[in-house]
Coordinates of C-alpha atoms in Angstrom, one line a residue:
X1130 CA 0.0 0.0 0.0
X1131 CA 3.0 2.3 0.4
X1132 CA 3.7 1.9 -3.2
X1133 CA 0.1 2.9 -4.1
X1134 CA 0.4 6.1 -2.0
X1135 CA 3.9 6.9 -3.5
X1136 CA 2.5 6.4 -7.0
X1137 CA -0.4 8.8 -6.3
X1138 CA 2.0 11.5 -5.1
X1139 CA 4.2 11.2 -8.1
X1140 CA 1.2 11.3 -10.4
X1141 CA 0.0 14.5 -8.7
X1142 CA 3.4 16.2 -8.9
X1143 CA 3.8 15.4 -12.6
X1144 CA 0.3 16.6 -13.5
X1145 CA 0.9 19.9 -11.8
X1146 CA 4.3 20.7 -13.3
X1147 CA 4.0 24.0 -15.2
X1148 CA 6.7 23.0 -17.8
X1149 CA 4.9 19.9 -18.9
X1150 CA 2.7 19.9 -22.1
X1151 CA -0.8 18.6 -22.1
X1152 CA 0.3 15.5 -24.0
X1153 CA 3.1 14.9 -21.4
X1154 CA 0.7 15.2 -18.6
X1155 CA -1.8 12.8 -20.2
X1156 CA 1.0 10.2 -20.7
X1157 CA 2.2 10.7 -17.1
X1158 CA -1.4 10.2 -15.8
X1159 CA -1.7 7.0 -17.9
X1160 CA 1.5 5.6 -16.5
X1161 CA 0.6 6.6 -13.0
X1162 CA -2.8 4.8 -13.3
X1163 CA -1.1 1.7 -14.6
X1164 CA 1.4 1.7 -11.7
X1165 CA -1.4 2.0 -9.2
X1166 CA -3.4 -0.8 -10.8
X1167 CA -0.3 -3.0 -10.7
X1168 CA 0.3 -2.2 -7.1
X1169 CA -3.3 -3.1 -6.2
X1170 CA -3.1 -6.4 -8.1
X1171 CA 0.1 -7.2 -6.2
X1172 CA -1.6 -6.5 -2.9
X1173 CA -4.4 -8.8 -3.8
X1174 CA -1.9 -11.5 -4.8
X1175 CA -0.2 -11.2 -1.4
X1176 CA -3.4 -11.6 0.6
X1177 CA -5.2 -14.2 -1.5
X1178 CA -2.4 -16.3 -3.1
X1179 CA 0.7 -15.9 -0.9
X1180 CA 3.5 -18.0 -2.6
X1181 CA 5.1 -19.1 0.7
X1182 CA 2.0 -19.4 2.8
X1183 CA 0.8 -17.5 5.8
X1184 CA -1.4 -17.8 8.9
X1185 CA -4.9 -16.2 8.5
X1186 CA -8.0 -15.7 10.5
X1187 CA -11.4 -14.3 9.8
X1188 CA -15.0 -13.8 10.8
X1189 CA -18.4 -13.8 9.2
X1190 CA -21.8 -12.5 10.2
X1191 CA -25.1 -13.2 8.3
X1192 CA -28.3 -15.1 8.3
X1193 CA -29.8 -18.4 7.1
X1194 CA -33.3 -18.9 5.8
X1195 CA -35.0 -22.2 6.6
X1196 CA -36.4 -23.8 3.5
X1197 CA -38.1 -26.7 5.2
X1198 CA -40.7 -24.8 7.2
X1199 CA -39.5 -25.8 10.7
X1200 CA -39.0 -22.2 12.0
X1201 CA -35.2 -22.6 12.0
X1202 CA -34.2 -19.4 10.2
X1203 CA -31.3 -17.9 12.2
X1204 CA -28.8 -15.1 12.7
X1205 CA -25.2 -16.4 12.6
X1206 CA -21.6 -15.5 13.5
X1207 CA -18.5 -17.6 12.8
X1208 CA -14.8 -17.4 13.2
X1209 CA -12.1 -19.4 11.4
X1210 CA -8.3 -19.9 11.9
X1211 CA -6.1 -21.4 9.3
X1212 CA -3.5 -21.1 6.6
X1213 CA -3.3 -20.0 2.9
X1214 CA -0.8 -20.7 0.2
X1215 CA -1.1 -20.0 -3.6
X1216 CA -4.4 -21.4 -4.9
X1217 CA -5.5 -22.5 -1.5
X1218 CA -7.0 -19.2 -0.3
X1219 CA -7.7 -20.7 3.1
X1220 CA -7.7 -24.0 4.9
X1221 CA -8.4 -24.4 8.6
X1222 CA -11.1 -24.9 11.2
X1223 CA -13.8 -22.8 12.7
X1224 CA -16.8 -22.5 15.0
X1225 CA -20.2 -20.9 14.4
X1226 CA -23.1 -19.8 16.6
X1227 CA -26.6 -19.8 15.1
X1228 CA -29.5 -18.2 17.0
X1229 CA -33.1 -18.9 15.7
X1230 CA -35.0 -15.8 14.8
X1231 CA -38.4 -17.1 15.9
X1232 CA -37.7 -19.1 19.0
X1233 CA -35.1 -19.9 21.6
X1234 CA -33.3 -22.8 19.8
X1235 CA -29.6 -22.4 18.9
X1236 CA -26.9 -24.4 17.3
X1237 CA -23.1 -24.4 17.4
X1238 CA -21.4 -26.0 14.4
X1239 CA -17.7 -27.0 14.5
X1240 CA -16.2 -27.4 11.1
X1241 CA -13.2 -27.7 8.7
X1242 CA -13.1 -24.8 6.2
X1243 CA -11.6 -24.8 2.7
X1244 CA -11.6 -21.9 0.2
X1245 CA -10.1 -21.6 -3.2
X1246 CA -10.3 -19.6 -6.5
X1247 CA -8.7 -22.6 -8.3
X1248 CA -5.7 -20.6 -9.6
X1249 CA -2.4 -19.0 -8.4
X1250 CA -3.5 -15.4 -9.4
X1251 CA -6.1 -13.1 -7.8
X1252 CA -9.7 -13.3 -8.8
X1253 CA -12.9 -11.6 -7.7
X1254 CA -14.8 -14.9 -7.0
X1255 CA -14.0 -17.9 -4.8
X1256 CA -15.6 -21.2 -3.7
X1257 CA -16.0 -21.9 0.0
X1258 CA -16.9 -25.3 1.6
X1259 CA -17.3 -26.3 5.2
X1260 CA -18.0 -29.7 6.9
X1261 CA -18.3 -30.9 10.4
X1262 CA -20.8 -31.4 13.3
X1263 CA -23.5 -29.2 14.8
X1264 CA -24.3 -29.1 18.5
X1265 CA -28.0 -28.3 18.7
X1266 CA -30.0 -27.0 21.6
X1267 CA -33.7 -26.9 20.6
X1268 CA -34.8 -25.0 23.8
X1269 CA -36.5 -27.9 25.6
X1270 CA -33.6 -28.7 28.0
X1271 CA -32.1 -31.2 25.6
X1272 CA -29.3 -31.3 23.1
X1273 CA -28.2 -33.4 20.2
X1274 CA -25.4 -33.6 17.7
X1275 CA -25.7 -34.0 13.9
X1276 CA -23.8 -33.5 10.7
X1277 CA -23.2 -30.0 9.3
X1278 CA -22.2 -28.8 5.9
X1279 CA -22.2 -25.5 3.9
X1280 CA -21.0 -24.3 0.6
X1281 CA -21.2 -21.1 -1.4
X1282 CA -19.8 -18.7 -3.9
X1283 CA -18.0 -15.6 -2.5
X1284 CA -17.1 -12.2 -4.0
X1285 CA -14.3 -10.0 -2.8
X1286 CA -15.4 -6.5 -1.9
X1287 CA -12.0 -5.0 -0.9
X1288 CA -8.4 -6.3 -0.6
X1289 CA -5.0 -5.1 0.5
X1290 CA -1.8 -6.9 1.4
X1291 CA -3.1 -7.7 4.9
X1292 CA -6.9 -7.6 4.7
X1293 CA -9.8 -8.7 2.6
X1294 CA -13.6 -8.4 2.9
X1295 CA -16.2 -10.5 1.0
X1296 CA -19.8 -11.4 0.6
X1297 CA -21.0 -15.0 0.2
X1298 CA -24.2 -16.6 -1.0
X1299 CA -24.6 -20.3 -0.4
X1300 CA -26.4 -23.3 1.0
X1301 CA -26.3 -24.8 4.6
X1302 CA -27.3 -28.3 5.8
X1303 CA -27.9 -29.4 9.3
X1304 CA -28.9 -33.0 10.3
X1305 CA -31.9 -33.5 12.5
X1306 CA -33.2 -37.0 13.2
X1307 CA -36.9 -37.6 13.6
X1308 CA -36.5 -38.9 17.2
X1309 CA -35.0 -35.6 18.3
X1310 CA -38.4 -34.0 18.3
X1311 CA -40.0 -33.4 21.8
X1312 CA -42.9 -35.6 22.8
X1313 CA -46.2 -34.7 21.1
X1314 CA -44.3 -32.7 18.4
X1315 CA -44.0 -33.5 14.7
X1316 CA -40.8 -35.4 13.9
X1317 CA -37.9 -33.1 12.9
X1318 CA -36.4 -33.2 9.4
X1319 CA -33.0 -32.3 8.2
X1320 CA -32.5 -28.6 7.7
X1321 CA -31.8 -27.1 4.2
X1322 CA -31.1 -23.4 4.4
X1323 CA -30.1 -20.5 2.1
X1324 CA -27.3 -18.5 3.5
X1325 CA -26.1 -14.9 3.0
X1326 CA -23.2 -13.4 4.9
X1327 CA -20.5 -10.8 4.9
X1328 CA -17.0 -11.3 6.3
X1329 CA -13.4 -10.2 6.7
X1330 CA -10.1 -12.1 6.7
X1331 CA -6.7 -11.0 7.9

């Protein structure tokens, strides 16, 4: 980012020079814009495709919409810790907290997380997949554990050499066995949910 600021200052100095012709100033402006674009691309490469690998951590907030009609739509927050190198934008593990919007039930998935753009150069889009288990507390003084999985397509919003932000649209699955339903309630079904979240990674 220091290179970006330096390029901007040089561009301003050249454009204000009284001895430069209009053509010279236009050429200098074009060269300065190219330099800034190259510096931004290099910053994106460092954060998303580090050639030697680096430790990374991030967090997401968002919501899931229950598509099975079981009143399980929720607000979510998650955090992940891991590593990135070249085309592996991120690999690690994480934890998530989901709080139902219409009742007192909640779930706490624990998962492995993998993210990639399938190439060694920066791109706007990436694929994210998670898999693990979910600790569920349906609000009736009981708890149970089932499989958890999620996947989606993400889009970067901003990137620098140390930080990136993104938005992700995807699908979330949580296992629920019929016998987990409280007495006199309809049997529970596996949850299939649409997911929208925004996140950051350092």
